[in-house]
């Protein structure tokens, strides 16, 4: 039960600032937790898609395996959403789209050559083949991390509609950098944000 003293305390500037700081901290923690959950979820979906694709190549499994995997996962985890046949097909496509030669070629030109992802920095002792394999592995991991930074709904409902690797990479990076919601991303695509950025870049190069 509140007393007059409690009411007086609630009106002080120190208390108001304290509560404001707490609200900000809670909101930040919730956002951080949501991002972590999303990253883990998209990484899981990537791994499922990769596993299906690799076994189709090495073991000769047909397309029906996607439906089988979806049914078995749904049976094993009935309370977990995301294992519909349509969604498992999207997981497979997610991996294929972002591991294709065209997409990786675009990524190696566009992604920052930082210490974290030193695509073009080869140890001198490596043979050309070893160096090439290492660069390919690092690049693939960097793409995987970028993909995981974008919510699954963005991938499934918006980015999947983009066929050009350069455009998909640009919107991936922008979404990860600016935290675009799905609606903002969709509006940016409709407004031709990527095309405008390319045009402006060409103009500035003259």
Coordinates of C-alpha atoms in Angstrom, one line a residue:
X1 CA 0.0 0.0 0.0
X2 CA 1.4 3.4 -1.0
X3 CA 2.0 6.0 1.6
X4 CA 2.3 9.7 1.3
X5 CA 6.0 9.3 1.6
X6 CA 6.0 6.9 -1.4
X7 CA 4.0 9.4 -3.4
X8 CA 6.5 12.1 -2.6
X9 CA 9.4 9.9 -3.5
X10 CA 7.8 9.1 -6.9
X11 CA 7.6 12.8 -7.7
X12 CA 11.3 13.5 -7.1
X13 CA 13.6 14.0 -10.1
X14 CA 16.1 11.4 -8.8
X15 CA 13.4 8.7 -8.7
X16 CA 12.0 9.6 -12.1
X17 CA 15.5 9.4 -13.6
X18 CA 16.2 6.1 -11.8
X19 CA 13.0 4.6 -13.3
X20 CA 13.8 6.0 -16.7
X21 CA 17.2 4.4 -16.6
X22 CA 15.7 1.1 -15.6
X23 CA 13.2 1.2 -18.4
X24 CA 16.0 1.9 -20.9
X25 CA 18.1 -0.9 -19.5
X26 CA 15.2 -3.4 -19.7
X27 CA 14.3 -2.4 -23.2
X28 CA 18.0 -2.8 -24.3
X29 CA 18.2 -6.2 -22.6
X30 CA 15.0 -7.3 -24.3
X31 CA 16.3 -6.2 -27.7
X32 CA 19.6 -7.9 -27.2
X33 CA 17.9 -11.1 -26.1
X34 CA 15.6 -11.0 -29.2
X35 CA 18.6 -10.5 -31.5
X36 CA 20.4 -13.4 -29.9
X37 CA 17.4 -15.7 -30.3
X38 CA 17.0 -14.6 -33.9
X39 CA 20.7 -15.2 -34.7
X40 CA 20.5 -18.7 -33.2
X41 CA 17.3 -19.4 -35.1
X42 CA 18.5 -18.3 -38.5
X43 CA 21.8 -20.1 -37.9
X44 CA 19.8 -23.3 -37.1
X45 CA 17.8 -22.9 -40.3
X46 CA 21.0 -22.3 -42.3
X47 CA 22.5 -25.5 -40.9
X48 CA 19.3 -27.5 -41.7
X49 CA 19.3 -26.2 -45.3
X50 CA 23.0 -26.9 -45.7
X51 CA 22.6 -30.4 -44.3
X52 CA 19.8 -31.2 -46.8
X53 CA 21.7 -29.8 -49.8
X54 CA 25.0 -31.6 -48.9
X55 CA 23.3 -34.9 -48.5
X56 CA 21.3 -34.5 -51.7
X57 CA 24.6 -34.0 -53.5
X58 CA 26.6 -36.8 -51.7
X59 CA 23.9 -39.4 -51.1
X60 CA 21.7 -38.7 -54.1
X61 CA 18.6 -37.9 -52.0
X62 CA 15.7 -36.5 -54.1
X63 CA 13.5 -33.5 -53.4
X64 CA 11.1 -35.6 -51.3
X65 CA 13.6 -35.6 -48.5
X66 CA 12.5 -32.0 -47.7
X67 CA 9.0 -33.2 -46.9
X68 CA 10.3 -36.1 -44.9
X69 CA 12.6 -33.9 -42.8
X70 CA 9.8 -31.4 -42.2
X71 CA 7.4 -34.2 -41.0
X72 CA 10.0 -35.8 -38.7
X73 CA 11.0 -32.5 -37.2
X74 CA 7.4 -31.5 -36.7
X75 CA 6.7 -34.8 -35.0
X76 CA 9.8 -34.5 -32.8
X77 CA 9.1 -30.9 -31.8
X78 CA 5.3 -30.4 -32.0
X79 CA 5.4 -27.2 -29.9
X80 CA 8.0 -25.6 -32.0
X81 CA 6.9 -23.5 -35.0
X82 CA 8.9 -23.3 -38.2
X83 CA 9.1 -26.9 -39.5
X84 CA 6.4 -26.8 -42.1
X85 CA 7.3 -28.2 -45.5
X86 CA 7.2 -24.7 -46.9
X87 CA 9.6 -23.3 -44.3
X88 CA 12.0 -26.2 -44.6
X89 CA 12.1 -25.6 -48.4
X90 CA 13.0 -22.0 -47.5
X91 CA 15.8 -23.1 -45.3
X92 CA 17.2 -25.1 -48.2
X93 CA 16.9 -22.1 -50.5
X94 CA 18.5 -19.8 -47.9
X95 CA 21.6 -21.9 -48.0
X96 CA 21.6 -22.3 -51.8
X97 CA 21.1 -18.6 -52.4
X98 CA 23.9 -17.4 -50.2
X99 CA 26.4 -20.1 -51.0
X100 CA 26.2 -19.8 -54.7
X101 CA 29.3 -18.8 -56.7
X102 CA 27.6 -15.7 -57.9
X103 CA 26.7 -14.5 -54.4
X104 CA 30.1 -15.4 -52.9
X105 CA 31.8 -13.6 -55.7
X106 CA 29.8 -10.5 -54.9
X107 CA 30.4 -10.9 -51.2
X108 CA 34.2 -11.0 -51.6
X109 CA 34.1 -7.6 -53.4
X110 CA 31.7 -5.9 -51.0
X111 CA 32.2 -7.2 -47.5
X112 CA 34.8 -5.4 -45.4
X113 CA 38.2 -6.9 -45.4
X114 CA 38.6 -6.6 -41.7
X115 CA 40.8 -8.6 -39.3
X116 CA 37.7 -10.6 -38.4
X117 CA 37.2 -11.7 -42.0
X118 CA 40.5 -11.3 -43.8
X119 CA 39.4 -12.7 -47.1
X120 CA 42.4 -11.6 -49.1
X121 CA 45.1 -12.0 -46.6
X122 CA 46.9 -15.3 -47.1
X123 CA 49.6 -16.8 -44.9
X124 CA 52.8 -16.9 -46.8
X125 CA 53.4 -20.6 -45.9
X126 CA 50.2 -21.7 -47.5
X127 CA 50.1 -23.4 -50.8
X128 CA 47.8 -21.7 -53.4
X129 CA 45.3 -24.4 -52.9
X130 CA 45.4 -24.2 -49.1
X131 CA 45.2 -20.4 -49.2
X132 CA 42.2 -20.6 -51.6
X133 CA 40.4 -23.1 -49.4
X134 CA 41.0 -21.0 -46.3
X135 CA 39.7 -17.9 -48.0
X136 CA 36.7 -19.7 -49.2
X137 CA 35.9 -21.0 -45.7
X138 CA 36.4 -17.6 -44.1
X139 CA 34.2 -16.0 -46.7
X140 CA 31.4 -18.6 -46.3
X141 CA 31.5 -18.1 -42.5
X142 CA 31.3 -14.3 -42.9
X143 CA 28.3 -14.7 -45.2
X144 CA 26.7 -17.1 -42.7
X145 CA 27.2 -14.5 -39.9
X146 CA 25.7 -11.7 -42.0
X147 CA 22.7 -13.8 -42.9
X148 CA 22.2 -14.7 -39.2
X149 CA 22.1 -11.0 -38.3
X150 CA 18.8 -10.6 -40.3
X151 CA 15.5 -11.9 -38.9
X152 CA 14.0 -15.0 -40.5
X153 CA 10.9 -13.2 -41.6
X154 CA 12.9 -10.8 -43.7
X155 CA 14.6 -13.7 -45.5
X156 CA 11.5 -15.7 -46.0
X157 CA 9.1 -13.0 -47.1
X158 CA 11.2 -10.3 -48.6
X159 CA 14.8 -11.1 -49.5
X160 CA 13.8 -14.4 -51.2
X161 CA 12.1 -12.3 -53.9
X162 CA 15.4 -10.7 -54.9
X163 CA 17.2 -12.7 -57.5
X164 CA 20.3 -10.4 -58.2
X165 CA 23.1 -11.3 -55.7
X166 CA 24.4 -7.7 -55.6
X167 CA 20.9 -6.4 -54.6
X168 CA 20.3 -9.2 -52.0
X169 CA 23.7 -8.5 -50.4
X170 CA 23.1 -4.7 -50.3
X171 CA 19.8 -5.1 -48.6
X172 CA 21.2 -7.7 -46.2
X173 CA 24.0 -5.4 -45.1
X174 CA 21.6 -2.4 -44.8
X175 CA 19.1 -4.4 -42.7
X176 CA 21.8 -5.7 -40.4
X177 CA 23.4 -2.2 -40.1
X178 CA 20.3 -0.1 -39.6
X179 CA 18.0 -2.6 -38.0
X180 CA 15.2 -2.2 -40.6
X181 CA 11.9 -3.8 -39.8
X182 CA 10.3 -6.1 -42.4
X183 CA 8.0 -3.3 -43.6
X184 CA 10.9 -0.8 -43.8
X185 CA 12.9 -3.3 -45.8
X186 CA 9.9 -3.9 -48.1
X187 CA 9.4 -0.2 -48.6
X188 CA 13.1 0.3 -49.4
X189 CA 13.0 -2.4 -52.0
X190 CA 9.8 -0.9 -53.6
X191 CA 11.4 2.5 -53.6
X192 CA 14.5 1.1 -55.4
X193 CA 17.0 2.0 -52.6
X194 CA 19.6 -0.3 -54.0
X195 CA 19.3 1.1 -57.5
X196 CA 19.6 4.7 -56.2
X197 CA 22.7 3.8 -54.2
X198 CA 24.3 2.3 -57.3
X199 CA 23.4 5.3 -59.4
X200 CA 24.8 7.7 -56.7
X201 CA 28.0 5.7 -56.5
X202 CA 28.5 5.9 -60.2
X203 CA 27.8 9.6 -60.2
X204 CA 30.4 10.3 -57.4
X205 CA 33.0 8.3 -59.3
X206 CA 33.0 10.9 -62.2

